[in-house]
């Protein structure tokens, strides 16, 4: 009979294979390569430096997420996760994220690898190990919900502040979107209020942890905005005006609040980029940044799936 550990390893490899298939399909079916190629051919050396800086910031972006994850994982259990292990889990979870709606597979994927880590650290008999695994899954998924909520809260906070300084975009969005935004803010507020009591069985969630995670999320969001600004500059999609900074935060607000699945994510990002920045090159910038921050980590995640001895 197949052991539970073997079954979990099969799931790990299935995620990796499914992600590879999706990545190949996404690259093969992208239908605007001529426009992207023309924009790249028109770039000068300063624009190429901007693209290089954006690529260099990709591992910084992932390190910031590993930092968030280490903070949340410690709240799950006083388990001293190393930086190396935190980054391995974050990179691998990208594979699960792109093949699940709303990236819901990211935290379960991290639980898969954390299960391996803790099993190796404290080998037990099969029954005890099974009980430990079940408890671990509940804890990790609970803190995953907290992590997703704090990231969303950071994006909403920054985006709403930016919207206040851009009434023209607020008018374009209309009342229905603003109502949806208010609903999301209400759900987040209620969720944070209920989390300490609802999750006390699994982890110590308190105001300090939530504020810390939101602060970490804001730093990661700033990294995203810097990357987006660099790509927009490289493709000639923005002008040098102060309002551009706030537009970057609004872009991520719109992308986050819009319901999507990975198969449509590139198109959604491109559509919002055109609305916010007003030109087709902005859509290409959204696609290029998606490749840098999603495709590259996924490719790295394929090699980091198995823990190095």
Tab-separated table of C-alpha atoms in Angstrom:
chain	number	residue	atom	x	y	z
A	1	UNK	CA	0.000	0.000	0.000
A	2	UNK	CA	1.313	3.453	-0.902
A	3	UNK	CA	2.513	5.428	2.119
A	4	UNK	CA	1.275	8.939	2.762
A	5	UNK	CA	4.790	10.299	2.286
A	6	UNK	CA	5.060	8.674	-1.154
A	7	UNK	CA	1.670	10.093	-2.093
A	8	UNK	CA	2.806	13.602	-1.109
A	9	UNK	CA	5.955	13.236	-3.215
A	10	UNK	CA	3.794	12.218	-6.197
A	11	UNK	CA	1.751	15.386	-5.692
A	12	UNK	CA	4.952	17.461	-5.600
A	13	UNK	CA	6.122	16.099	-8.935
A	14	UNK	CA	2.639	16.359	-10.439
A	15	UNK	CA	2.590	20.066	-9.607
A	16	UNK	CA	5.986	20.521	-11.249
A	17	UNK	CA	4.951	18.671	-14.422
A	18	UNK	CA	1.616	20.489	-14.684
A	19	UNK	CA	3.364	23.823	-14.237
A	20	UNK	CA	5.854	22.992	-17.003
A	21	UNK	CA	3.019	22.143	-19.375
A	22	UNK	CA	1.248	25.400	-18.529
A	23	UNK	CA	4.389	27.486	-19.014
A	24	UNK	CA	5.094	25.939	-22.416
A	25	UNK	CA	1.477	26.469	-23.470
A	26	UNK	CA	1.498	30.108	-22.290
A	27	UNK	CA	4.688	30.884	-24.214
A	28	UNK	CA	3.540	29.050	-27.355
A	29	UNK	CA	0.120	30.714	-27.524
A	30	UNK	CA	1.121	34.310	-26.763
A	31	UNK	CA	-0.034	36.188	-29.867
A	32	UNK	CA	1.717	39.557	-29.679
A	33	UNK	CA	5.373	38.675	-30.133
A	34	UNK	CA	5.841	41.057	-33.136
A	35	UNK	CA	4.882	44.113	-31.055
A	36	UNK	CA	7.032	42.956	-28.158
A	37	UNK	CA	9.974	42.332	-30.495
A	38	UNK	CA	9.592	45.790	-32.091
A	39	UNK	CA	9.584	47.469	-28.700
A	40	UNK	CA	12.669	45.568	-27.590
A	41	UNK	CA	14.530	46.377	-30.830
A	42	UNK	CA	13.873	50.091	-30.258
A	43	UNK	CA	15.507	50.055	-26.823
A	44	UNK	CA	18.797	51.866	-26.187
A	45	UNK	CA	21.482	51.049	-23.642
A	46	UNK	CA	19.765	52.919	-20.784
A	47	UNK	CA	16.573	50.956	-21.425
A	48	UNK	CA	18.508	47.682	-21.367
A	49	UNK	CA	20.045	48.686	-18.046
A	50	UNK	CA	16.511	49.229	-16.720
A	51	UNK	CA	15.469	45.733	-17.851
A	52	UNK	CA	18.603	44.295	-16.257
A	53	UNK	CA	17.850	46.091	-12.993
A	54	UNK	CA	14.299	44.684	-13.066
A	55	UNK	CA	15.640	41.147	-13.497
A	56	UNK	CA	18.133	41.686	-10.664
A	57	UNK	CA	15.224	42.734	-8.423
A	58	UNK	CA	13.387	39.449	-9.079
A	59	UNK	CA	15.364	37.494	-6.438
A	60	UNK	CA	14.962	40.496	-4.105
A	61	UNK	CA	11.211	40.218	-4.588
A	62	UNK	CA	11.339	36.495	-3.798
A	63	UNK	CA	13.593	37.099	-0.774
A	64	UNK	CA	11.040	39.569	0.580
A	65	UNK	CA	8.326	36.922	0.248
A	66	UNK	CA	10.606	34.411	2.007
A	67	UNK	CA	11.014	36.985	4.798
A	68	UNK	CA	7.224	37.249	5.115
A	69	UNK	CA	6.912	33.473	5.084
A	70	UNK	CA	9.560	33.001	7.802
A	71	UNK	CA	7.641	35.420	10.015
A	72	UNK	CA	4.365	33.577	9.474
A	73	UNK	CA	5.949	30.130	9.795
A	74	UNK	CA	7.420	31.021	13.181
A	75	UNK	CA	3.897	31.930	14.329
A	76	UNK	CA	2.732	28.476	13.227
A	77	UNK	CA	5.323	26.774	15.387
A	78	UNK	CA	8.640	27.818	16.952
A	79	UNK	CA	10.335	26.095	14.037
A	80	UNK	CA	13.563	27.801	13.056
A	81	UNK	CA	13.190	27.739	9.287
A	82	UNK	CA	16.402	28.716	7.520
A	83	UNK	CA	16.501	31.399	4.838
A	84	UNK	CA	17.511	28.754	2.330
A	85	UNK	CA	14.503	26.588	3.183
A	86	UNK	CA	12.114	29.553	3.171
A	87	UNK	CA	13.247	30.540	-0.315
A	88	UNK	CA	13.040	26.949	-1.570
A	89	UNK	CA	9.411	26.797	-0.446
A	90	UNK	CA	8.587	30.205	-1.937
A	91	UNK	CA	10.093	29.394	-5.344
A	92	UNK	CA	8.446	25.972	-5.505
A	93	UNK	CA	5.059	27.381	-4.492
A	94	UNK	CA	5.136	29.562	-7.621
A	95	UNK	CA	4.674	26.368	-9.641
A	96	UNK	CA	1.494	25.507	-7.759
A	97	UNK	CA	0.276	29.093	-7.894
A	98	UNK	CA	0.171	29.356	-11.685
A	99	UNK	CA	-1.932	26.218	-12.125
A	100	UNK	CA	-4.570	27.011	-9.479
A	101	UNK	CA	-7.287	29.710	-9.523
A	102	UNK	CA	-6.356	32.878	-7.609
A	103	UNK	CA	-2.983	31.208	-6.826
A	104	UNK	CA	-4.661	29.213	-4.070
A	105	UNK	CA	-2.126	26.406	-4.434
A	106	UNK	CA	0.862	28.398	-3.186
A	107	UNK	CA	0.509	27.792	0.540
A	108	UNK	CA	-0.487	24.095	0.260
A	109	UNK	CA	2.660	23.654	-1.870
A	110	UNK	CA	4.731	25.201	0.892
A	111	UNK	CA	3.108	22.822	3.356
A	112	UNK	CA	4.234	19.909	1.181
A	113	UNK	CA	7.863	20.948	1.474
A	114	UNK	CA	7.598	21.966	5.119
A	115	UNK	CA	6.217	18.491	5.810
A	116	UNK	CA	9.440	17.019	4.386
A	117	UNK	CA	11.568	19.418	6.425
A	118	UNK	CA	9.880	18.713	9.755
A	119	UNK	CA	9.675	14.967	9.129
A	120	UNK	CA	13.423	14.863	8.584
A	121	UNK	CA	14.024	16.957	11.691
A	122	UNK	CA	11.880	14.785	13.990
A	123	UNK	CA	11.402	11.232	12.664
A	124	UNK	CA	8.460	9.510	14.360
A	125	UNK	CA	6.518	6.308	13.917
A	126	UNK	CA	4.004	6.296	11.073
A	127	UNK	CA	0.947	7.093	13.197
A	128	UNK	CA	2.609	9.895	15.134
A	129	UNK	CA	4.077	11.286	11.933
A	130	UNK	CA	0.638	11.255	10.331
A	131	UNK	CA	-0.832	13.198	13.246
A	132	UNK	CA	2.029	15.698	13.023
A	133	UNK	CA	1.458	16.105	9.282
A	134	UNK	CA	-2.275	16.724	9.691
A	135	UNK	CA	-1.656	19.360	12.364
A	136	UNK	CA	1.039	20.979	10.240
A	137	UNK	CA	-1.264	21.263	7.222
A	138	UNK	CA	-3.946	22.965	9.318
A	139	UNK	CA	-1.420	25.411	10.752
A	140	UNK	CA	0.267	26.242	7.459
A	141	UNK	CA	-3.003	26.761	5.595
A	142	UNK	CA	-4.279	28.978	8.405
A	143	UNK	CA	-1.196	31.166	8.304
A	144	UNK	CA	-1.313	31.088	4.514
A	145	UNK	CA	-4.717	32.734	4.762
A	146	UNK	CA	-3.216	35.375	7.055
A	147	UNK	CA	-0.325	35.914	4.613
A	148	UNK	CA	-2.669	36.344	1.647
A	149	UNK	CA	-4.872	38.717	3.630
A	150	UNK	CA	-1.987	40.927	4.766
A	151	UNK	CA	-0.588	41.142	1.215
A	152	UNK	CA	-4.021	42.100	-0.100
A	153	UNK	CA	-4.440	44.616	2.727
A	154	UNK	CA	-1.111	46.262	1.864
A	155	UNK	CA	-2.104	46.555	-1.809
A	156	UNK	CA	-5.535	47.963	-0.903
A	157	UNK	CA	-4.070	50.510	1.529
A	158	UNK	CA	-1.487	51.783	-0.949
A	159	UNK	CA	-3.920	51.664	-3.871
A	160	UNK	CA	-6.693	53.559	-2.107
A	161	UNK	CA	-4.271	56.294	-1.030
A	162	UNK	CA	-3.071	56.553	-4.651
A	163	UNK	CA	-6.657	56.708	-5.944
A	164	UNK	CA	-7.349	59.734	-3.756
A	165	UNK	CA	-4.718	61.632	-5.757
A	166	UNK	CA	-6.074	60.403	-9.113
A	167	UNK	CA	-9.785	61.326	-9.282
A	168	UNK	CA	-9.841	60.860	-13.058
A	169	UNK	CA	-9.028	57.156	-12.721
A	170	UNK	CA	-11.540	56.831	-9.910
A	171	UNK	CA	-14.172	58.216	-12.269
A	172	UNK	CA	-13.181	55.714	-14.981
A	173	UNK	CA	-13.567	52.804	-12.581
A	174	UNK	CA	-17.150	53.707	-11.699
A	175	UNK	CA	-19.222	53.027	-8.617
A	176	UNK	CA	-19.394	49.253	-9.072
A	177	UNK	CA	-15.634	48.839	-8.737
A	178	UNK	CA	-15.496	51.169	-5.762
A	179	UNK	CA	-18.256	49.144	-4.099
A	180	UNK	CA	-16.259	45.953	-4.725
A	181	UNK	CA	-13.204	47.627	-3.220
A	182	UNK	CA	-15.184	48.656	-0.136
A	183	UNK	CA	-16.465	45.086	0.214
A	184	UNK	CA	-12.921	43.699	0.086
A	185	UNK	CA	-11.784	46.201	2.723
A	186	UNK	CA	-14.708	45.211	4.965
A	187	UNK	CA	-13.967	41.483	4.595
A	188	UNK	CA	-10.305	42.061	5.434
A	189	UNK	CA	-11.178	44.135	8.511
A	190	UNK	CA	-13.603	41.518	9.823
A	191	UNK	CA	-11.137	38.725	9.036
A	192	UNK	CA	-8.308	40.376	10.973
A	193	UNK	CA	-10.650	41.012	13.913
A	194	UNK	CA	-11.753	37.366	14.044
A	195	UNK	CA	-8.391	35.737	13.242
A	196	UNK	CA	-6.877	35.688	16.770
A	197	UNK	CA	-9.809	33.710	18.168
A	198	UNK	CA	-10.573	31.642	15.059
A	199	UNK	CA	-6.973	30.489	14.569
A	200	UNK	CA	-5.832	30.205	18.197
A	201	UNK	CA	-5.840	26.398	17.898
A	202	UNK	CA	-3.260	26.562	15.126
A	203	UNK	CA	-1.116	29.645	15.671
A	204	UNK	CA	-0.600	32.774	17.726
A	205	UNK	CA	-2.166	35.513	15.617
A	206	UNK	CA	-2.153	38.955	17.182
A	207	UNK	CA	-2.114	42.585	16.176
A	208	UNK	CA	1.685	42.767	16.195
A	209	UNK	CA	1.961	39.861	13.747
A	210	UNK	CA	-0.660	41.328	11.410
A	211	UNK	CA	0.957	44.777	11.435
A	212	UNK	CA	4.412	43.258	10.874
A	213	UNK	CA	3.168	41.184	7.941
A	214	UNK	CA	1.381	44.178	6.395
A	215	UNK	CA	4.582	46.206	6.744
A	216	UNK	CA	6.601	43.451	5.067
A	217	UNK	CA	3.964	43.263	2.339
A	218	UNK	CA	4.206	47.011	1.705
A	219	UNK	CA	7.967	46.663	1.208
A	220	UNK	CA	7.390	43.827	-1.262
A	221	UNK	CA	4.754	45.918	-3.071
A	222	UNK	CA	7.291	48.738	-3.354
A	223	UNK	CA	9.691	46.286	-4.995
A	224	UNK	CA	6.972	45.316	-7.502
A	225	UNK	CA	6.322	48.982	-8.303
A	226	UNK	CA	10.008	49.717	-8.854
A	227	UNK	CA	10.224	46.737	-11.208
A	228	UNK	CA	7.121	47.825	-13.105
A	229	UNK	CA	8.420	51.379	-13.377
A	230	UNK	CA	11.715	50.112	-14.814
A	231	UNK	CA	9.980	47.983	-17.461
A	232	UNK	CA	7.574	50.783	-18.388
A	233	UNK	CA	10.530	53.142	-18.807
A	234	UNK	CA	12.419	50.585	-20.908
A	235	UNK	CA	9.485	50.193	-23.305
A	236	UNK	CA	8.739	53.917	-23.455
A	237	UNK	CA	5.349	53.517	-21.827
A	238	UNK	CA	5.557	56.305	-19.229
A	239	UNK	CA	6.473	59.954	-19.117
A	240	UNK	CA	8.445	61.609	-16.343
A	241	UNK	CA	5.668	63.017	-14.192
A	242	UNK	CA	5.051	62.749	-10.426
A	243	UNK	CA	1.675	61.014	-10.841
A	244	UNK	CA	3.375	57.962	-12.368
A	245	UNK	CA	4.371	56.707	-8.911
A	246	UNK	CA	0.772	56.626	-7.691
A	247	UNK	CA	-0.338	54.979	-10.955
A	248	UNK	CA	1.957	52.029	-10.200
A	249	UNK	CA	0.160	51.374	-6.900
A	250	UNK	CA	-3.241	51.728	-8.584
A	251	UNK	CA	-2.233	49.195	-11.235
A	252	UNK	CA	-1.490	46.556	-8.591
A	253	UNK	CA	-4.715	47.400	-6.785
A	254	UNK	CA	-6.739	46.754	-9.938
A	255	UNK	CA	-4.867	43.553	-10.805
A	256	UNK	CA	-5.348	42.221	-7.271
A	257	UNK	CA	-9.029	43.011	-6.849
A	258	UNK	CA	-9.987	41.716	-10.306
A	259	UNK	CA	-10.975	38.017	-10.083
A	260	UNK	CA	-8.759	35.952	-12.363
A	261	UNK	CA	-7.294	32.563	-13.048
A	262	UNK	CA	-3.715	31.984	-14.248
A	263	UNK	CA	-4.774	31.197	-17.810
A	264	UNK	CA	-6.192	34.736	-18.154
A	265	UNK	CA	-3.734	36.586	-15.933
A	266	UNK	CA	-1.520	37.953	-18.701
A	267	UNK	CA	-4.496	39.414	-20.541
A	268	UNK	CA	-5.955	40.971	-17.396
A	269	UNK	CA	-2.660	42.627	-16.497
A	270	UNK	CA	-2.315	43.976	-20.019
A	271	UNK	CA	-5.849	45.370	-20.081
A	272	UNK	CA	-5.421	47.236	-16.799
A	273	UNK	CA	-2.022	48.549	-17.909
A	274	UNK	CA	-3.595	50.102	-21.031
A	275	UNK	CA	-6.336	51.742	-18.935
A	276	UNK	CA	-3.919	53.161	-16.350
A	277	UNK	CA	-0.960	54.189	-18.517
A	278	UNK	CA	-2.819	54.832	-21.757
A	279	UNK	CA	-0.772	52.989	-24.391
A	280	UNK	CA	-0.155	49.552	-25.850
A	281	UNK	CA	3.461	49.451	-24.705
A	282	UNK	CA	2.175	49.459	-21.130
A	283	UNK	CA	0.375	46.189	-21.869
A	284	UNK	CA	3.629	44.744	-23.200
A	285	UNK	CA	5.378	45.937	-20.043
A	286	UNK	CA	2.840	44.038	-17.937
A	287	UNK	CA	3.500	40.889	-19.958
A	288	UNK	CA	7.280	41.266	-19.685
A	289	UNK	CA	7.149	41.847	-15.933
A	290	UNK	CA	4.874	38.811	-15.565
A	291	UNK	CA	7.541	36.752	-17.330
A	292	UNK	CA	10.288	38.095	-15.066
A	293	UNK	CA	8.422	37.673	-11.771
A	294	UNK	CA	6.499	34.484	-12.602
A	295	UNK	CA	8.193	32.478	-15.327
A	296	UNK	CA	11.752	32.917	-14.024
A	297	UNK	CA	10.895	31.907	-10.416
A	298	UNK	CA	8.937	28.928	-11.752
A	299	UNK	CA	11.927	27.734	-13.756
A	300	UNK	CA	14.156	28.126	-10.708
A	301	UNK	CA	11.527	26.349	-8.599
A	302	UNK	CA	11.808	23.279	-10.808
A	303	UNK	CA	15.447	22.900	-9.746
A	304	UNK	CA	14.782	23.696	-6.079
A	305	UNK	CA	11.921	21.250	-5.628
A	306	UNK	CA	14.115	18.637	-4.008
A	307	UNK	CA	15.993	19.754	-0.944
A	308	UNK	CA	19.714	19.669	-1.473
A	309	UNK	CA	21.486	17.343	0.893
